[in-house]
PDB file of C-alpha atoms in Angstrom:
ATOM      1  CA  UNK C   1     220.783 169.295  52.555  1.00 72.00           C
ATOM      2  CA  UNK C   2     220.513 166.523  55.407  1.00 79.00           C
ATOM      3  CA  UNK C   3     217.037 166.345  55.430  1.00 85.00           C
ATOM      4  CA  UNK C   4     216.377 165.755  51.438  1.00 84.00           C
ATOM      5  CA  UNK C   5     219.169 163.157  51.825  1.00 83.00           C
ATOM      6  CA  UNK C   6     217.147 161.844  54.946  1.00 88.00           C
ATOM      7  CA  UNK C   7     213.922 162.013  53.053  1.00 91.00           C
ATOM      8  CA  UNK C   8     215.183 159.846  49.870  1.00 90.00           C
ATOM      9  CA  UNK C   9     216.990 157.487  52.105  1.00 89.00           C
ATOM     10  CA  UNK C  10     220.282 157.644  50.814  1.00 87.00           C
ATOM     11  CA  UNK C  11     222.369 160.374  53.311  1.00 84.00           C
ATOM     12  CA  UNK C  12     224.585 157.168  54.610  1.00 81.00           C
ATOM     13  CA  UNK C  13     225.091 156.282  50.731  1.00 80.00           C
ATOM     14  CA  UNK C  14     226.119 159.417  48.703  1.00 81.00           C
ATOM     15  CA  UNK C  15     228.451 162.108  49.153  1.00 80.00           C
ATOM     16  CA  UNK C  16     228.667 165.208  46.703  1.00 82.00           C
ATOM     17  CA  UNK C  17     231.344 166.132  44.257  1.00 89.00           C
ATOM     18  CA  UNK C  18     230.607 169.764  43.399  1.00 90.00           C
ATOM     19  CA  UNK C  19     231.120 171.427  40.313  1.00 92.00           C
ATOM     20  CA  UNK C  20     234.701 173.406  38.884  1.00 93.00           C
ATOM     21  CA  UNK C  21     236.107 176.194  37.691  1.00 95.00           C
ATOM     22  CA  UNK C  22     239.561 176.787  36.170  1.00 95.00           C
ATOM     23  CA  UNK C  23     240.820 179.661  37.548  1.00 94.00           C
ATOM     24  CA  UNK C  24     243.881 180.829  35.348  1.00 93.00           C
ATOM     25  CA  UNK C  25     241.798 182.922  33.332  1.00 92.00           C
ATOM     26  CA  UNK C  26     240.901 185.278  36.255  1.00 94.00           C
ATOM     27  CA  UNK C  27     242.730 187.634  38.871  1.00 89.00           C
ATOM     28  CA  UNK C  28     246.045 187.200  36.465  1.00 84.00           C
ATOM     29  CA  UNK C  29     245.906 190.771  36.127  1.00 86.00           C
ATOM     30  CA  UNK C  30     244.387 191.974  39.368  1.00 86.00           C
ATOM     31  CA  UNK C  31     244.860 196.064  39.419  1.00 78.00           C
ATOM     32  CA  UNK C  32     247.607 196.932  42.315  1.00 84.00           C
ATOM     33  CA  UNK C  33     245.897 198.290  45.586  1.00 87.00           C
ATOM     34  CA  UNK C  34     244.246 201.579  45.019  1.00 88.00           C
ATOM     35  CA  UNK C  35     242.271 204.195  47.376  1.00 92.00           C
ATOM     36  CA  UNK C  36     239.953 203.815  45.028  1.00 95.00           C
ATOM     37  CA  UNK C  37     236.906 200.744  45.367  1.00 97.00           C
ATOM     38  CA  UNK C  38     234.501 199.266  42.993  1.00 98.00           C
ATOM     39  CA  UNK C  39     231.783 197.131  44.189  1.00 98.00           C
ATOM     40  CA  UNK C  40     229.766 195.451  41.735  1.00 98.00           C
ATOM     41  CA  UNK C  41     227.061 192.721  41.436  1.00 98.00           C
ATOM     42  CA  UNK C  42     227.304 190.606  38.591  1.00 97.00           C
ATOM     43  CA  UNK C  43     223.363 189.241  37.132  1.00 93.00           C
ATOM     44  CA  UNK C  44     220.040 189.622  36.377  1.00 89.00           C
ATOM     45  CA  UNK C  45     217.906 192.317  37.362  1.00 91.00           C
ATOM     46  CA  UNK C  46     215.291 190.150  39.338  1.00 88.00           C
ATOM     47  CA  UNK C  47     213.739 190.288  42.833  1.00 89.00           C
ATOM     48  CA  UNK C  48     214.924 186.591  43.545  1.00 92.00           C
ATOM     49  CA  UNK C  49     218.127 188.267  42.944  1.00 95.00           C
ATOM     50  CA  UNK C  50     218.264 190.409  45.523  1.00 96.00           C
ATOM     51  CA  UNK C  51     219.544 193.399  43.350  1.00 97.00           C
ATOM     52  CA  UNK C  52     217.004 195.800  45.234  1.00 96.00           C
ATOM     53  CA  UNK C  53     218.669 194.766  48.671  1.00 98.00           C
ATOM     54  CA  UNK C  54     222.368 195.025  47.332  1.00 98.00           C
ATOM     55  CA  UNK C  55     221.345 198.707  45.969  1.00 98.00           C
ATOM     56  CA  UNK C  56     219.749 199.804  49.186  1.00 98.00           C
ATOM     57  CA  UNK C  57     222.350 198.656  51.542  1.00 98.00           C
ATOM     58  CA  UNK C  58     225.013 200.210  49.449  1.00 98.00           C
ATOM     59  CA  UNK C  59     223.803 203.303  48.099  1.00 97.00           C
ATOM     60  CA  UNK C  60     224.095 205.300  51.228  1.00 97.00           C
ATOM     61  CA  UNK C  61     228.130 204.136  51.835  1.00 98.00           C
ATOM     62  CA  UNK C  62     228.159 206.601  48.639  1.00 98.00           C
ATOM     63  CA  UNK C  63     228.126 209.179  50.666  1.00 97.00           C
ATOM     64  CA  UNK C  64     230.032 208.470  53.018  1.00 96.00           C
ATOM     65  CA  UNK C  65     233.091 207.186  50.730  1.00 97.00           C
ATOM     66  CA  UNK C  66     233.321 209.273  48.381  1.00 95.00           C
ATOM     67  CA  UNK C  67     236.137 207.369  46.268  1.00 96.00           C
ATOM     68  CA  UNK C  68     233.752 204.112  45.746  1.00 98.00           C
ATOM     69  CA  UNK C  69     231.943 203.177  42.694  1.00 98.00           C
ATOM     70  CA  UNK C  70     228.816 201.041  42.478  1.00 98.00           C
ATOM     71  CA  UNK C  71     228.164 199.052  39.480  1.00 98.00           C
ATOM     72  CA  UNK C  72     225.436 196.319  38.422  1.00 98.00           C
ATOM     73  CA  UNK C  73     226.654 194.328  35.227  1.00 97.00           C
ATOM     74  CA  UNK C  74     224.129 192.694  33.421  1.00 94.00           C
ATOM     75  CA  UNK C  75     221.110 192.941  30.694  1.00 92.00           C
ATOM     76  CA  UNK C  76     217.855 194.863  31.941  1.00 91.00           C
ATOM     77  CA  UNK C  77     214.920 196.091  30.410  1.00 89.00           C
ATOM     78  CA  UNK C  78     214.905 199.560  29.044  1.00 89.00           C
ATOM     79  CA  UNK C  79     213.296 201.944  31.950  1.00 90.00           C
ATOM     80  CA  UNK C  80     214.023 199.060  34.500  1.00 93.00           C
ATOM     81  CA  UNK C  81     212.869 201.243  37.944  1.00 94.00           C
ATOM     82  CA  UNK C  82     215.979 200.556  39.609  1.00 95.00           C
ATOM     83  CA  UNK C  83     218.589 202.236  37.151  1.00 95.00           C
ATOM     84  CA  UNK C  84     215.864 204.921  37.621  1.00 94.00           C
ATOM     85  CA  UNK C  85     216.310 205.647  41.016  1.00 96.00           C
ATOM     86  CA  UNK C  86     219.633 204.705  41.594  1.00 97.00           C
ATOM     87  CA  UNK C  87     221.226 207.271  39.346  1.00 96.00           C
ATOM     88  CA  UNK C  88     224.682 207.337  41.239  1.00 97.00           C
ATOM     89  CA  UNK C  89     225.248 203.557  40.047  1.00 98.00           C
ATOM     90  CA  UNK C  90     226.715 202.502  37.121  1.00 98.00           C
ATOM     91  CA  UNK C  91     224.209 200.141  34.995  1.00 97.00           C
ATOM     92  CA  UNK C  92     226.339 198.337  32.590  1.00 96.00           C
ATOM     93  CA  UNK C  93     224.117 196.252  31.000  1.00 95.00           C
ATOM     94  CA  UNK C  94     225.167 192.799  29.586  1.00 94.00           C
ATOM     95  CA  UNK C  95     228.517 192.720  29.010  1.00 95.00           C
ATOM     96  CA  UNK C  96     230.905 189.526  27.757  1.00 93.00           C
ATOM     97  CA  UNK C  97     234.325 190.650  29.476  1.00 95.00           C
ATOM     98  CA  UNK C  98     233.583 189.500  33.004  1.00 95.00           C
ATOM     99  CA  UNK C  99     237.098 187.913  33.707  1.00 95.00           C
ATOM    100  CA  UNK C 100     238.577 191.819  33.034  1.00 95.00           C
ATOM    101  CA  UNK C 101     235.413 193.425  35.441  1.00 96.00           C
ATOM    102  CA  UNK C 102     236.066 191.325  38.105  1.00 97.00           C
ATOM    103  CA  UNK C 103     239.959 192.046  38.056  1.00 95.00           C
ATOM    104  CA  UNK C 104     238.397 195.862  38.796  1.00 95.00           C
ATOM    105  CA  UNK C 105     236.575 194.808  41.475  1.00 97.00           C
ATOM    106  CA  UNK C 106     237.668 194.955  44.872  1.00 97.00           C
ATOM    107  CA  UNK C 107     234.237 193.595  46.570  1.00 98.00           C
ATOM    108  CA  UNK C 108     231.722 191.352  44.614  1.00 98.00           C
ATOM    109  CA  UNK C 109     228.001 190.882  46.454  1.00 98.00           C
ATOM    110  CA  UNK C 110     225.617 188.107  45.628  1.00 98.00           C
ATOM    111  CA  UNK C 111     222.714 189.151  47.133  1.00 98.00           C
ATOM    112  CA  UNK C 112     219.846 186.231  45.796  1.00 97.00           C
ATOM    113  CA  UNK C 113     217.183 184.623  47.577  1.00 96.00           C
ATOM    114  CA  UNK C 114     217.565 181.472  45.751  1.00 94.00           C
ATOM    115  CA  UNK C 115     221.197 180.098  44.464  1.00 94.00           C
ATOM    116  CA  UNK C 116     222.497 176.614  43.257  1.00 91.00           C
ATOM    117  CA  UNK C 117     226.555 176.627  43.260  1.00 93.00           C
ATOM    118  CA  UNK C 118     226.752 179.701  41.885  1.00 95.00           C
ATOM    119  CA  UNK C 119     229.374 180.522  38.729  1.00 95.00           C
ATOM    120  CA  UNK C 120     229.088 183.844  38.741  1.00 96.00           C
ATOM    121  CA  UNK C 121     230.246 183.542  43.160  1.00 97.00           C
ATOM    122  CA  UNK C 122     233.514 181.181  42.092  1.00 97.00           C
ATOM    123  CA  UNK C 123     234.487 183.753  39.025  1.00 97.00           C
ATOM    124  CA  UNK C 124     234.486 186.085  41.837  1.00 98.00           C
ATOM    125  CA  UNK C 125     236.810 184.487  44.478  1.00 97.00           C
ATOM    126  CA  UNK C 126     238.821 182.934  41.502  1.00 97.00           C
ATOM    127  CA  UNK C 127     239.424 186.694  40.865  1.00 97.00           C
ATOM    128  CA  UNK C 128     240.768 187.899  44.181  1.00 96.00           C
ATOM    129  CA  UNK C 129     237.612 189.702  44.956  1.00 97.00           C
ATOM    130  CA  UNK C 130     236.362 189.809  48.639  1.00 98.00           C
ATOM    131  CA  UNK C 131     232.954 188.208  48.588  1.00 98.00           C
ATOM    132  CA  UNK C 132     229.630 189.258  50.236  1.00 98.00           C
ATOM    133  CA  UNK C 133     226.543 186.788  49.740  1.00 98.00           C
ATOM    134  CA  UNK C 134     223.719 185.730  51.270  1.00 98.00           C
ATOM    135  CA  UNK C 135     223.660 182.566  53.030  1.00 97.00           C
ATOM    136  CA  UNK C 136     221.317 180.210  50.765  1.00 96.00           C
ATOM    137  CA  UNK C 137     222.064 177.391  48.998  1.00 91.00           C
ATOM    138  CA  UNK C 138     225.743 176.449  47.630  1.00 93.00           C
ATOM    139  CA  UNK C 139     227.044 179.849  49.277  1.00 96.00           C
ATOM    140  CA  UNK C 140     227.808 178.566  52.557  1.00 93.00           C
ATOM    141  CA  UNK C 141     229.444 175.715  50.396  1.00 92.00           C
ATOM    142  CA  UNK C 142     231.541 178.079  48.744  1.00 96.00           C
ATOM    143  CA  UNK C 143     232.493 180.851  51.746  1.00 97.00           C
ATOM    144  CA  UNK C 144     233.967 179.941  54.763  1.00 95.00           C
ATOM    145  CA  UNK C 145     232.356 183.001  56.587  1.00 97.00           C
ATOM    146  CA  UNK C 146     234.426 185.527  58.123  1.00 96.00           C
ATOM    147  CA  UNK C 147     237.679 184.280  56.673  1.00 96.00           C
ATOM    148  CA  UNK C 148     236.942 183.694  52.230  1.00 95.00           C
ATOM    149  CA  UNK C 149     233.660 185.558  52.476  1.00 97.00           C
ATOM    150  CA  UNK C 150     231.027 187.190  54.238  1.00 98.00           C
ATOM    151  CA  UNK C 151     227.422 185.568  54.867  1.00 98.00           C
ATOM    152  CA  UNK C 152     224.127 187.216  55.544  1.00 98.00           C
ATOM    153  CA  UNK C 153     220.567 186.470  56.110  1.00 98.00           C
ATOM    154  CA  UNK C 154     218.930 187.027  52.153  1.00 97.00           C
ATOM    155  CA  UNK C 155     217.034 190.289  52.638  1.00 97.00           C
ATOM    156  CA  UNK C 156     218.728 191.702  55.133  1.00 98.00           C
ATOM    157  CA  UNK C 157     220.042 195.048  54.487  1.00 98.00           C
ATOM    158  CA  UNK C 158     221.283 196.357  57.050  1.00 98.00           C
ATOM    159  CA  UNK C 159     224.124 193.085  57.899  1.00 98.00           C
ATOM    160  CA  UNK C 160     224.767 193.294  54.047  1.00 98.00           C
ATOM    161  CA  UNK C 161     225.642 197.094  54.516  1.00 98.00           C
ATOM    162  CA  UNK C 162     227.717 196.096  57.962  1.00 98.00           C
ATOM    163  CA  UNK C 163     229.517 193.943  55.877  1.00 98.00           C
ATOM    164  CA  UNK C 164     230.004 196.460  52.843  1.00 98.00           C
ATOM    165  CA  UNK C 165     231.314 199.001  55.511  1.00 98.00           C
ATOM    166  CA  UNK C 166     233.659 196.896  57.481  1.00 97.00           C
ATOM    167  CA  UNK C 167     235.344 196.027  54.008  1.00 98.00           C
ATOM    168  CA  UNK C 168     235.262 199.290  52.488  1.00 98.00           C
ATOM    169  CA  UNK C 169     237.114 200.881  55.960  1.00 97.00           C
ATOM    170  CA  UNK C 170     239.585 198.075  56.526  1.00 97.00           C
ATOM    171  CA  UNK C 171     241.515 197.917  52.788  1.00 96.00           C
ATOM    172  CA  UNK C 172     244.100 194.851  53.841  1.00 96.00           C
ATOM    173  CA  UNK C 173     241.066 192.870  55.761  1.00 96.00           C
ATOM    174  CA  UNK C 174     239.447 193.273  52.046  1.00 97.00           C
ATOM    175  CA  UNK C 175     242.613 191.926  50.253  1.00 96.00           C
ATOM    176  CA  UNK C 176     243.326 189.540  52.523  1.00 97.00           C
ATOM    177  CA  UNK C 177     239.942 188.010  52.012  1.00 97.00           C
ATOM    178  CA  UNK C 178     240.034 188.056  48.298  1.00 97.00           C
ATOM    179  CA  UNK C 179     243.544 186.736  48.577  1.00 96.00           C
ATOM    180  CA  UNK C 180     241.780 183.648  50.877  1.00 97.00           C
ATOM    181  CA  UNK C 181     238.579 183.305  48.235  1.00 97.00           C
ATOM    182  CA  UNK C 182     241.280 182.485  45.278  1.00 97.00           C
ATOM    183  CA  UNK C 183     243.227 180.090  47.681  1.00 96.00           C
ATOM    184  CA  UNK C 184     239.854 178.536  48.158  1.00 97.00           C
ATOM    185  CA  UNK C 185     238.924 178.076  44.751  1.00 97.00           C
ATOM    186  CA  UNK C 186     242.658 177.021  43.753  1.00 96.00           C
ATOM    187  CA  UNK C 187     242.154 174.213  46.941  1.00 95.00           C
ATOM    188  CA  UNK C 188     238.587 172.958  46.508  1.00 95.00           C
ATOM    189  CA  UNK C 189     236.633 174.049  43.726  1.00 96.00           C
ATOM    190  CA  UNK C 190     239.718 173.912  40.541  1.00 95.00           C
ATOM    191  CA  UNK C 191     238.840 171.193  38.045  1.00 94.00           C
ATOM    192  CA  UNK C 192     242.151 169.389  39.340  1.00 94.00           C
ATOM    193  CA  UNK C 193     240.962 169.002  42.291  1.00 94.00           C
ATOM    194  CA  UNK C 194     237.575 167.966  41.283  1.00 94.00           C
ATOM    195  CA  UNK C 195     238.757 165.175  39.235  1.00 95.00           C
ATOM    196  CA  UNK C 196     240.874 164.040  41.587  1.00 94.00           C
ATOM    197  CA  UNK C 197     237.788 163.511  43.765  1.00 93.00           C
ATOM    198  CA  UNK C 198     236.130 161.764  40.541  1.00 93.00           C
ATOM    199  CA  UNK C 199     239.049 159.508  40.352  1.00 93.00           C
ATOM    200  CA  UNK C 200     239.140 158.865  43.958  1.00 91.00           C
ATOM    201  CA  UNK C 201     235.159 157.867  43.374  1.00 89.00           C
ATOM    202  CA  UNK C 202     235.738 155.240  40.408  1.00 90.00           C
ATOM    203  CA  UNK C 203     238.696 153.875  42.449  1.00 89.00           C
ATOM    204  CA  UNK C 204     236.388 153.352  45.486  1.00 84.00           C
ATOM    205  CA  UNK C 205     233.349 152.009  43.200  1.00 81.00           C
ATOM    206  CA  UNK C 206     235.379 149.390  41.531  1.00 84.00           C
ATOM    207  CA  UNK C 207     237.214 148.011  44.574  1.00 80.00           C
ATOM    208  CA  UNK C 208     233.601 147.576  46.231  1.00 74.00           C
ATOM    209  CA  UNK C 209     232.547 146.010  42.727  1.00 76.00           C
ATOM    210  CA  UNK C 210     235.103 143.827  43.024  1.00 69.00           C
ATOM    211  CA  UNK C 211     234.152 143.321  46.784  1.00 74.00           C
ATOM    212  CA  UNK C 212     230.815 142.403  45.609  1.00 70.00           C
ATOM    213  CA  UNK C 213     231.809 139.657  42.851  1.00 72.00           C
ATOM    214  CA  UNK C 214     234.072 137.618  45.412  1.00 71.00           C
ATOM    215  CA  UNK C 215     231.061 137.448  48.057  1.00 69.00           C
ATOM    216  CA  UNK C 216     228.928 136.244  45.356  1.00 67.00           C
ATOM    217  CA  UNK C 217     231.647 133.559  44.314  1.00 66.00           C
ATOM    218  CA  UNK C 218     232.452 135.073  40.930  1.00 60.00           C
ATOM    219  CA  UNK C 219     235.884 136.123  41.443  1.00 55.00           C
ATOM    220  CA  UNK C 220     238.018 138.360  38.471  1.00 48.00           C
TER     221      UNK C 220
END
């Protein structure tokens, strides 16, 4: 953010290279369009997650389409109170073939309070999935909202659930999103093009080097 940059004195001198993915190994074997929808939310079962929000905005949709499936992948404690009262969701627990459960998900949510540049948000639009997260930390990095992604304030239910129902009533605005999250990943976020911006970085450093030594009168 600006104001850390501000507040170290160095926002004029440093610019950010983010991390990469590679995304061959997902979406190559996307499932063909299909009345049927899976949402899922790929994590922890923790409050800074958000899972509670992400279960309560969607768990009513249930109802109301009645060819979706809910699922939560990830490890949680035996008698966990959420896969207690959400009985109509599928609690997968930890599982180690996320490449082939994202290529069954049509929508992927990241609901968290809290988020870096998250891995589990780029498998996701690497996959072709049409993204919902909240807007903290490297989401708004990753989602251009509206067009790769949906943003909404963390803890808000009832935008996440807006969100959840536009998608889930408008089929080819969901694929065509998905289809944009991959083209984002493939453009910005692919270890190609993060080297290149690496590369471009050295270049730049050792013409200023150089720069630096002829000033100082000791020219190489």
């Amino acid at each position: 953010p600006e104001r850390v940059l501000k507040k170290l004195g160095i926002l004029k001198k440093s610019q950010v290279i983010p991390t990469g993915i590679d995304p061959a190994p997902y979406g190559a074997n996307r499932a063909a369009p299909s009345p049927k929808i899976t949402v899922s939310y790929v994590g922890r079962l923790e409050s800074v997650k958000g899972v509670d929000d992400f279960l309560a905005a969607v768990d009513p949709l249930l109802d109301e389409f009645p060819l979706l499936t809910v699922q939560v992948v990830g490890w949680y404690k035996q008698g966990h109170s959420l896969v207690e009262q959400y009985r109509r969701v599928v609690f997968t627990g930890l599982r180690d073939d996320i490449p082939a459960i994202l290529e069954q998900t049509e929508i992927f949510v990241l609901p968290s309070y809290s988020e870096g540049l998250s891995n589990a948000l780029m498998e996701a639009m690497a996959s072709g999935c049409a993204c919902i997260a909240s807007d903290v930390g490297g989401n708004a990095f990753l989602i251009q909202n509206g067009v790769s992604g949906f943003l909404f304030p963390p803890g808000d239910r009832e935008a996440l659930r807006a969100h959840l129902k536009r998608l889930l009533a408008d089929p080819p605005k969901m694929r065509a999103m998905g289809k944009a999250a991959r083209e984002r990943i493939e453009q910005q976020f692919s270890w190609e093009h993060i080297s290149k911006l690496y590369a471009k970085l050295f270049d730049e450093s050792r013409i200023m080097n150089h720069e630096s030594r002829k000033d100082a009168g000791h020219d190489s």
